[in-house]
Coordinates of C-alpha atoms and ligand atoms in Angstrom, one line a residue:
M1 CA -6.9 -19.9 10.8
K2 CA -3.7 -17.9 10.5
K3 CA -3.2 -14.3 11.5
F4 CA -2.0 -11.8 9.0
Y5 CA -0.8 -8.4 10.0
I6 CA -0.1 -6.0 7.2
T7 CA 0.8 -2.3 7.3
T8 CA 1.4 0.6 4.9
P9 CA 3.6 3.5 5.7
I10 CA 1.9 6.3 7.7
Y11 CA 1.8 9.2 5.3
Y12 CA 2.9 12.7 6.2
V13 CA 0.0 15.1 6.6
N14 CA 2.0 18.0 5.2
D15 CA 0.9 16.7 1.8
R16 CA -2.5 15.8 0.4
P17 CA -2.9 12.2 -0.7
H18 CA -1.6 11.5 -4.2
I19 CA -1.4 8.5 -6.4
G20 CA 1.9 7.4 -4.9
H21 CA 0.3 7.0 -1.5
A22 CA -2.7 5.4 -3.2
Y23 CA -0.5 2.9 -5.0
T24 CA 0.9 1.4 -1.8
T25 CA -2.4 1.5 0.0
I26 CA -4.3 -0.3 -2.8
A27 CA -1.6 -3.0 -3.0
A28 CA -1.9 -3.5 0.8
D29 CA -5.7 -3.6 0.4
V30 CA -5.5 -6.3 -2.2
L31 CA -3.3 -8.5 0.0
A32 CA -5.5 -7.9 3.1
R33 CA -8.6 -8.8 1.2
F34 CA -7.0 -11.8 -0.4
H35 CA -6.0 -13.2 3.0
R36 CA -9.5 -12.6 4.4
L37 CA -11.0 -14.5 1.5
K38 CA -8.6 -17.4 2.3
G39 CA -10.0 -17.4 5.8
N40 CA -7.1 -15.8 7.6
E41 CA -7.6 -13.4 10.4
V42 CA -6.3 -10.1 9.1
F43 CA -5.3 -6.8 10.7
F44 CA -4.7 -4.1 8.1
L45 CA -3.2 -0.9 9.4
T46 CA -2.7 2.5 7.7
G47 CA -2.6 6.0 9.0
T48 CA -0.9 9.4 9.1
D49 CA 2.5 10.7 10.4
E50 CA 1.8 14.0 12.0
H51 CA 4.7 15.2 14.1
G52 CA 8.0 16.9 13.2
A53 CA 9.3 20.1 11.8
K54 CA 8.0 19.5 8.3
V55 CA 4.4 19.2 9.3
A56 CA 4.7 22.2 11.7
Q57 CA 6.2 24.3 9.0
S58 CA 3.6 23.4 6.5
A59 CA 0.9 24.4 9.0
D60 CA 2.6 27.7 9.6
Q61 CA 2.8 28.4 5.9
E62 CA -0.9 28.0 5.7
H63 CA -1.4 30.1 8.8
K64 CA -3.1 27.2 10.6
E65 CA -2.8 25.9 14.1
V66 CA -0.9 22.7 13.7
K67 CA -3.3 20.1 15.2
A68 CA -6.2 21.6 13.2
F69 CA -4.0 21.4 10.1
C70 CA -3.3 17.7 10.9
D71 CA -7.0 17.0 11.5
E72 CA -7.9 18.5 8.1
N73 CA -5.3 16.6 6.2
A74 CA -5.7 13.3 8.0
R75 CA -9.4 13.6 7.0
L76 CA -8.3 13.9 3.4
F77 CA -6.4 10.6 3.6
K78 CA -9.3 8.9 5.3
D79 CA -11.8 10.1 2.7
S80 CA -9.5 9.1 -0.2
W81 CA -9.2 5.6 1.2
A82 CA -12.9 5.3 1.6
N83 CA -13.2 6.4 -2.0
L84 CA -10.8 3.7 -3.1
D85 CA -12.6 1.0 -1.1
I86 CA -9.6 0.5 1.2
S87 CA -10.6 -2.0 3.9
H88 CA -8.1 -1.1 6.7
D89 CA -9.0 -2.3 10.2
K90 CA -7.4 0.7 11.8
F91 CA -6.4 4.2 10.8
I92 CA -3.7 5.4 13.2
R93 CA -2.7 9.0 13.7
T94 CA 0.5 9.7 15.6
T95 CA -1.3 12.4 17.5
D96 CA -3.6 9.8 19.0
P97 CA -3.1 9.9 22.8
E98 CA -2.9 6.1 22.8
H99 CA 0.1 6.2 20.4
E100 CA 1.8 9.0 22.4
Q101 CA 1.6 7.0 25.7
A102 CA 2.8 3.8 24.2
V103 CA 5.7 5.6 22.4
K104 CA 6.8 7.0 25.8
K105 CA 6.8 3.4 27.2
F106 CA 8.9 2.1 24.3
M107 CA 11.4 5.0 24.8
S108 CA 11.7 4.3 28.5
N109 CA 12.2 0.7 27.7
L110 CA 15.1 1.5 25.4
Q111 CA 16.6 3.7 28.1
D112 CA 16.2 0.9 30.7
Q113 CA 18.0 -1.5 28.4
G114 CA 20.9 0.9 28.1
A115 CA 20.4 1.3 24.4
V116 CA 20.4 5.2 24.3
Y117 CA 23.0 7.7 25.5
E118 CA 23.2 11.5 25.6
G119 CA 25.4 13.3 23.0
T120 CA 25.6 16.2 20.7
Y121 CA 24.6 16.0 17.1
E122 CA 26.6 18.3 14.9
G123 CA 25.8 18.0 11.3
L124 CA 23.2 18.4 8.6
Y125 CA 19.4 17.8 8.6
C126 CA 17.0 17.8 5.7
T127 CA 13.5 18.8 7.0
G128 CA 11.9 17.7 3.7
C129 CA 13.2 14.2 4.3
E130 CA 13.0 14.5 8.1
K131 CA 16.4 12.9 8.0
F132 CA 20.0 13.5 9.3
I133 CA 22.1 13.7 6.2
T134 CA 25.8 13.7 5.4
E135 CA 27.9 15.9 3.1
K136 CA 28.5 12.8 1.0
E137 CA 24.8 12.5 0.2
L138 CA 24.4 16.0 -1.1
V139 CA 24.5 16.8 -4.8
G140 CA 25.8 20.3 -5.4
G141 CA 25.3 21.2 -1.8
L142 CA 21.6 20.3 -2.0
C143 CA 19.5 17.4 -0.8
P144 CA 19.1 15.2 -3.9
D145 CA 15.4 14.6 -3.2
H146 CA 14.2 18.1 -2.2
K147 CA 16.8 20.2 -4.1
K148 CA 17.2 22.3 -1.0
P149 CA 20.2 23.1 1.1
P150 CA 20.0 21.1 4.4
E151 CA 20.0 22.8 7.8
S152 CA 23.2 22.8 9.9
L153 CA 22.5 21.6 13.4
K154 CA 24.4 21.5 16.6
E155 CA 22.2 20.4 19.4
K156 CA 21.9 18.0 22.3
N157 CA 20.3 14.7 21.3
Y158 CA 19.9 11.2 22.6
F159 CA 21.5 8.6 20.4
F160 CA 20.5 5.0 19.8
K161 CA 23.4 2.5 19.9
L162 CA 22.7 1.2 16.4
K163 CA 26.2 -0.2 16.0
D164 CA 25.6 -2.6 18.8
F165 CA 22.6 -4.1 17.1
L166 CA 23.7 -4.1 13.4
P167 CA 25.3 -7.6 13.6
D168 CA 22.1 -9.1 14.8
V169 CA 20.0 -7.4 12.1
A170 CA 22.5 -8.5 9.4
K171 CA 22.4 -12.1 10.7
M172 CA 18.6 -12.2 10.8
I173 CA 18.4 -10.8 7.2
A174 CA 20.9 -13.3 6.0
A175 CA 19.0 -16.1 7.6
N176 CA 15.7 -14.8 6.2
E177 CA 14.3 -14.4 9.6
I178 CA 13.7 -10.9 8.4
I179 CA 12.7 -11.3 4.7
I180 CA 13.4 -8.4 2.5
E181 CA 11.8 -8.3 -1.0
P182 CA 12.4 -7.9 -3.9
A183 CA 15.8 -9.5 -3.9
G184 CA 17.6 -6.4 -5.2
R185 CA 16.4 -4.4 -2.1
R186 CA 17.7 -7.1 0.2
N187 CA 21.2 -6.8 -1.4
E188 CA 21.0 -3.1 -1.1
V189 CA 20.2 -3.3 2.6
L190 CA 22.9 -5.9 3.3
G191 CA 25.3 -3.6 1.4
L192 CA 24.4 -0.6 3.6
I193 CA 25.0 -2.6 6.8
K194 CA 28.3 -3.8 5.5
Q195 CA 29.5 -0.3 4.8
G196 CA 28.8 0.5 8.4
L197 CA 26.3 2.9 9.9
D198 CA 26.6 5.3 12.8
D199 CA 24.4 5.5 15.9
F200 CA 21.6 7.9 15.2
S201 CA 19.6 10.5 17.1
V202 CA 16.3 9.4 18.7
S203 CA 15.4 12.9 19.9
R204 CA 15.6 16.5 18.8
E205 CA 16.2 19.6 20.9
S206 CA 15.1 22.4 18.5
V207 CA 11.9 20.8 17.4
K208 CA 8.7 21.5 19.4
W209 CA 5.9 19.6 17.5
G210 CA 6.3 16.1 18.8
I211 CA 6.2 13.7 21.7
P212 CA 8.4 14.7 24.6
L213 CA 11.1 12.2 25.6
P214 CA 9.9 10.8 28.9
F215 CA 13.4 10.8 30.6
D216 CA 14.2 14.3 29.3
P217 CA 11.1 16.3 28.4
G218 CA 13.1 19.2 27.0
Q219 CA 13.7 16.9 24.0
V220 CA 11.1 15.8 21.4
I221 CA 11.3 12.2 20.1
Y222 CA 12.7 12.2 16.5
V223 CA 9.8 11.9 14.2
W224 CA 11.0 8.8 12.4
V225 CA 11.7 6.9 15.6
E226 CA 8.2 7.7 16.8
A227 CA 6.5 7.0 13.5
L228 CA 7.9 3.5 13.1
Q229 CA 6.4 2.6 16.5
N230 CA 2.9 3.1 15.1
Y231 CA 3.2 -0.5 13.9
I232 CA 3.3 -1.7 17.5
T233 CA 1.3 1.0 19.3
A234 CA -1.7 0.4 16.9
I235 CA -2.0 -3.2 18.1
G236 CA -1.8 -2.6 21.8
Y237 CA 1.9 -2.3 22.7
G238 CA 2.2 -1.1 26.3
R239 CA -1.5 -1.2 26.7
D240 CA -3.0 -4.6 25.8
D241 CA -0.4 -7.4 26.0
Q242 CA -2.8 -10.0 24.8
E243 CA -3.8 -8.1 21.7
F244 CA -0.2 -7.1 21.0
S245 CA 1.1 -10.7 21.2
K246 CA -1.7 -11.9 19.0
W247 CA -0.6 -9.7 16.1
W248 CA 3.1 -9.0 16.5
P249 CA 5.4 -9.5 14.6
A250 CA 4.0 -7.9 11.5
D251 CA 3.7 -10.3 8.6
I252 CA 4.5 -7.6 6.1
H253 CA 5.4 -3.9 6.1
L254 CA 4.7 -2.6 2.7
M255 CA 6.3 0.7 1.3
A256 CA 8.3 2.1 -1.5
K257 CA 12.1 1.9 -1.7
D258 CA 12.5 5.5 -0.5
I259 CA 12.1 4.4 3.2
I260 CA 13.6 1.0 3.2
K261 CA 16.6 1.9 5.3
F262 CA 14.3 3.0 8.2
H263 CA 12.2 -0.1 7.9
A264 CA 14.8 -2.8 7.2
I265 CA 17.7 -1.6 9.4
F266 CA 16.7 1.0 12.0
W267 CA 13.3 -0.5 12.9
P268 CA 14.5 -4.1 13.5
A269 CA 17.5 -2.7 15.5
L270 CA 15.2 -0.7 17.7
L271 CA 12.9 -3.6 18.2
I272 CA 15.7 -6.0 19.1
A273 CA 17.1 -3.4 21.5
A274 CA 13.7 -3.3 23.2
G275 CA 13.5 -7.0 23.4
L276 CA 10.9 -7.4 20.7
K277 CA 10.7 -9.5 17.6
P278 CA 11.5 -7.8 14.2
P279 CA 8.9 -7.8 11.4
R280 CA 8.7 -11.0 9.3
K281 CA 8.8 -9.3 6.0
I282 CA 9.6 -5.9 4.4
F283 CA 8.5 -5.4 0.8
A284 CA 9.7 -2.2 -0.9
H285 CA 8.1 -1.6 -4.2
G286 CA 9.4 0.9 -6.9
F287 CA 8.8 4.5 -7.4
F288 CA 6.9 5.9 -10.3
S289 CA 7.3 9.1 -12.2
F290 CA 4.5 10.8 -14.0
D291 CA 4.9 11.5 -17.7
G292 CA 8.7 11.1 -17.2
Q293 CA 8.9 13.5 -14.3
K294 CA 9.2 13.1 -10.6
M295 CA 5.8 13.9 -9.1
S296 CA 6.1 17.0 -6.9
K297 CA 4.1 19.8 -5.5
S298 CA 6.4 22.4 -7.1
L299 CA 6.0 20.8 -10.6
G300 CA 2.3 20.8 -10.1
N301 CA 2.0 17.3 -11.6
V302 CA 0.7 15.5 -8.5
I303 CA -2.4 13.5 -9.3
D304 CA -5.2 13.3 -6.8
P305 CA -6.5 9.7 -6.6
N306 CA -10.0 11.1 -6.0
A307 CA -9.9 12.7 -9.4
L308 CA -9.3 9.4 -11.0
V309 CA -12.0 7.8 -8.9
E310 CA -14.4 10.6 -10.0
E311 CA -13.5 10.0 -13.6
Y312 CA -13.3 6.2 -13.8
G313 CA -14.6 4.7 -10.5
S314 CA -12.7 3.0 -7.7
D315 CA -12.1 -0.4 -9.3
A316 CA -10.9 1.1 -12.5
T317 CA -8.5 3.3 -10.6
R318 CA -7.2 0.3 -8.7
Y319 CA -6.8 -1.5 -12.1
L320 CA -5.1 1.5 -13.8
L321 CA -2.6 2.0 -11.1
L322 CA -1.7 -1.7 -10.5
T323 CA -1.3 -2.5 -14.2
Q324 CA 1.1 0.3 -15.1
F325 CA 4.2 -1.8 -14.5
P326 CA 5.3 -4.9 -12.5
F327 CA 5.0 -4.3 -8.7
G328 CA 8.4 -3.9 -7.2
Q329 CA 10.0 -2.2 -10.2
D330 CA 10.1 1.5 -11.0
G331 CA 8.0 2.9 -13.8
D332 CA 6.4 5.8 -15.4
I333 CA 2.8 6.6 -15.4
K334 CA 1.5 8.1 -18.6
A335 CA -1.6 10.2 -18.2
D336 CA -2.8 9.5 -21.8
L337 CA -2.7 5.8 -21.1
F338 CA -5.3 6.0 -18.4
E339 CA -8.2 6.6 -20.8
E340 CA -6.8 4.3 -23.5
K341 CA -6.4 1.4 -21.1
Y342 CA -9.7 2.1 -19.4
N343 CA -11.6 1.9 -22.8
A344 CA -9.6 -1.0 -24.1
D345 CA -9.4 -3.3 -21.1
L346 CA -12.3 -2.3 -19.0
A347 CA -15.1 -0.9 -21.2
N348 CA -14.3 -3.2 -24.2
G349 CA -12.6 -6.1 -22.4
L350 CA -14.3 -7.0 -19.2
G351 CA -17.3 -4.7 -19.4
N352 CA -18.2 -5.8 -22.9
L353 CA -17.8 -9.5 -22.1
V354 CA -20.2 -9.3 -19.2
A355 CA -22.7 -7.3 -21.2
R356 CA -22.7 -9.6 -24.2
I357 CA -23.0 -12.8 -22.2
S358 CA -25.7 -11.6 -19.9
N359 CA -27.6 -10.1 -22.8
M360 CA -27.5 -13.4 -24.8
I361 CA -28.4 -15.5 -21.8
E362 CA -31.4 -13.3 -21.1
K363 CA -32.5 -13.3 -24.8
F364 CA -31.8 -16.8 -25.9
L365 CA -32.0 -18.9 -22.7
D366 CA -34.6 -16.9 -20.7
G367 CA -31.9 -15.9 -18.3
Q368 CA -31.3 -19.6 -17.2
V369 CA -28.0 -21.4 -17.1
L370 CA -26.8 -24.1 -14.7
L371 CA -23.4 -23.1 -13.1
K372 CA -21.2 -25.3 -11.1
K373 CA -20.2 -24.0 -7.7
D374 CA -16.7 -25.6 -7.4
Q375 CA -15.5 -25.2 -10.9
R376 CA -12.4 -23.0 -11.4
I377 CA -10.4 -22.1 -14.5
K378 CA -7.1 -23.9 -14.9
E379 CA -5.1 -20.7 -14.3
A380 CA -6.7 -20.0 -11.0
G381 CA -4.0 -21.5 -8.8
E382 CA -1.3 -19.6 -10.5
I383 CA -3.2 -16.3 -10.5
E384 CA -3.8 -16.6 -6.7
Q385 CA -0.2 -17.4 -6.1
N386 CA 0.8 -14.3 -8.0
I387 CA -1.5 -12.2 -5.8
L388 CA 0.0 -13.7 -2.7
D389 CA 3.5 -13.0 -4.1
L390 CA 2.5 -9.3 -4.8
K391 CA 2.7 -9.9 -8.5
F392 CA -0.4 -7.9 -9.2
H393 CA 0.5 -7.0 -12.7
E394 CA 1.1 -10.6 -13.7
A395 CA -2.2 -11.6 -12.0
F396 CA -4.1 -9.0 -14.0
V397 CA -2.4 -10.0 -17.3
S398 CA -3.5 -13.6 -16.8
I399 CA -7.0 -12.7 -15.9
W400 CA -7.2 -10.5 -18.9
E401 CA -6.0 -13.3 -21.2
V402 CA -9.0 -15.3 -19.9
I403 CA -11.3 -12.4 -20.7
G404 CA -9.8 -12.0 -24.2
R405 CA -10.3 -15.6 -25.0
A406 CA -13.9 -15.6 -23.8
N407 CA -14.6 -12.6 -26.0
Q408 CA -13.0 -14.5 -28.9
T409 CA -15.1 -17.5 -28.2
I410 CA -18.2 -15.4 -28.6
D411 CA -16.9 -14.0 -32.0
Q412 CA -16.1 -17.5 -33.2
E413 CA -19.2 -19.4 -31.9
K414 CA -21.6 -16.6 -32.9
P415 CA -24.3 -17.7 -30.4
W416 CA -26.9 -15.5 -32.3
E417 CA -26.5 -17.9 -35.2
L418 CA -26.5 -21.0 -33.0
A419 CA -29.8 -19.7 -31.6
K420 CA -31.3 -20.3 -35.0
K421 CA -29.9 -23.8 -35.6
D422 CA -28.3 -25.6 -32.6
Q423 CA -29.9 -25.1 -29.2
A424 CA -27.7 -27.7 -27.5
R425 CA -24.5 -26.1 -28.6
L426 CA -25.9 -22.7 -27.8
E427 CA -26.6 -23.8 -24.2
K428 CA -23.2 -25.3 -23.8
V429 CA -21.4 -22.3 -25.2
L430 CA -23.3 -19.7 -23.1
T431 CA -23.1 -21.9 -20.0
D432 CA -19.3 -22.2 -20.4
L433 CA -19.0 -18.5 -20.9
A434 CA -21.1 -17.6 -17.8
Q435 CA -19.0 -20.1 -15.8
V436 CA -15.8 -18.4 -16.9
T437 CA -17.2 -15.0 -16.1
V438 CA -18.1 -16.0 -12.6
N439 CA -14.6 -17.5 -12.2
V440 CA -13.1 -14.3 -13.4
A441 CA -15.2 -12.4 -10.8
D442 CA -13.9 -14.8 -8.1
L443 CA -10.3 -14.0 -9.0
L444 CA -11.1 -10.3 -9.1
Q445 CA -12.5 -10.2 -5.5
S446 CA -9.4 -8.8 -3.9
L447 CA -8.2 -6.7 -6.8
M448 CA -11.5 -5.1 -7.9
P449 CA -14.0 -5.8 -5.1
K450 CA -17.0 -3.8 -6.3
T451 CA -16.9 -5.2 -9.8
A452 CA -16.4 -8.8 -8.6
K453 CA -19.5 -8.4 -6.4
K454 CA -21.6 -6.9 -9.1
I455 CA -20.7 -9.7 -11.6
K456 CA -21.3 -12.4 -9.1
S457 CA -24.7 -11.1 -8.0
Q458 CA -25.7 -10.7 -11.7
F459 CA -24.6 -14.2 -12.8
L460 CA -25.6 -16.1 -9.6
A461 CA -29.1 -14.6 -9.6
E462 CA -32.1 -16.8 -10.5
K463 CA -32.4 -15.2 -13.8
I464 CA -29.5 -13.6 -15.5
K465 CA -30.3 -10.2 -17.0
K466 CA -28.4 -7.5 -18.8
Q467 CA -27.5 -4.7 -16.4
K468 CA -26.1 -1.2 -16.8
P469 CA -22.6 -1.3 -18.3
L470 CA -19.9 -2.0 -15.7
F471 CA -17.5 0.5 -17.3
P472 CA -19.2 3.1 -19.5
R473 CA -16.9 4.3 -22.3
A474 CA -14.8 7.3 -21.4
E475 CA -14.6 10.1 -23.9
T476 CA -12.5 13.2 -23.6
Ligands
MSP501 N1 5.9 9.4 7.0 C1 6.9 8.6 6.3 C2 6.6 7.1 6.6 C3 6.7 6.7 8.0 S1 6.3 5.0 8.1 C4 6.6 4.6 9.7 C5 6.8 8.9 4.9 N2 5.7 9.4 4.4 S2 5.3 9.8 2.9 O1 4.1 10.5 2.9 O2 6.4 10.5 2.3 O3 5.1 8.4 2.2 C6 6.1 7.7 1.5 C7 5.5 6.5 0.9 O4 4.4 7.0 0.0 C8 6.4 5.7 0.0 O5 7.2 4.8 0.7 C9 5.4 5.0 -0.9 O6 4.7 4.0 -0.1 C10 4.4 6.1 -1.2 N3 4.8 6.9 -2.3 C11 4.9 8.3 -2.4 N4 5.2 8.6 -3.6 C12 5.4 7.6 -4.4 C13 5.7 7.4 -5.8 N5 6.0 8.4 -6.6 N6 5.8 6.1 -6.2 C14 5.6 5.0 -5.4 N7 5.2 5.2 -4.1 C15 5.1 6.4 -3.6 O7 7.7 8.6 4.2

């Protein structure tokens, strides 16, 4: 049995969960479930990032006490993940006392190693990004992501000696000791390191909502530096050495490309400085726009994943999000396509297949077919490999080819006619179809867990009976 430790980013609680967050979390869930099915011991971590100026300002704007505001929004993330059948083993909040204590230990450790020094930061800061930003990065004087002017700061900070650790990080990436995927992202990261990066601040003076720096409590730990540590504090760093060494290093940190620099450069450097191993793999998927536009609060085009679950169900939402475009690439989500794809692929494709076959087996064979336990379809190995490689889109396409062929077989063989003239052939055709359906359900276990379970219990029952439609047609 192998251990498999997988994480998502911890999401800022200034925002409600939207389908961008859901996308990463669903992908992580698929991988976590897949590894569990393969018999591996899995730890799947997700959670919320709650400190820093951005969250404090959002709470202020809503006239709420900041911790109460965090509690409320963290709850929304938890509820959304429950709605989407996310099977995380732990939901960490950076306001958890356990996290705060372990972070202080890590910071003291960095200090003991001589990896931080006191200095003055004079420059720009974008609160929307929670990031120190340079003139060069601005577009027309504005942060390109938030379209807002950054703040000018001059304050005492503690700095991390990033430059001392960059050569090690670069070497480990080049040797694939730290794997960065997809390949384009790896090149991007190596390019960034080559250009050279400056030491960065690990604390802030003017921010109040955060964890005090243990060796200078007038400073608050920079929210990103603290947030990254969730990946180790969640599994016992500074608290339970045995548990920590069981899970660390992470087998995969999953995220979108927006935060790759923090994960692939800053985080490994911090870990190496503290004498810890860097993560095994960092996978940064693409970003999606919605109907051609960036999703944003101000444009009002942010889709709540719960609304999709309400309309289509959790498995259909997982399907609709993961089949938009290949995982890893950027893409556009088109609202109109949701219903069209739901009806074509789920109601007519898989749903109809299951309904037709179970109906005919009930009617013509008294619900009885003899299925083989260890039979798989010939594509199974390739499909599983695609899931393991995070090629969810490809996996779905192959599964839906199998579904399409099975529906065609029904049309060609016309079992309702065979029932009148060729009982042996009827039995063979329906048995083969039932077998394929169960195999499809097996392959769907990590991707669409509820559906897979329903199909399996229907087809592995003593008598196969028609059930309620898996995906009732959607009409607007
Ligand atoms: N709090 C930091 C992460 C700290 S991790 C130690 C943060 N939070 S966030 O709420 O902004 O989440 C960013 C992540 O949300 C992305 O990396 C991605 O996983 C997901 N996405 C948010 N919007 C998305 C899209 N439009 N498209 C794809 N993924 C999106 O950054």
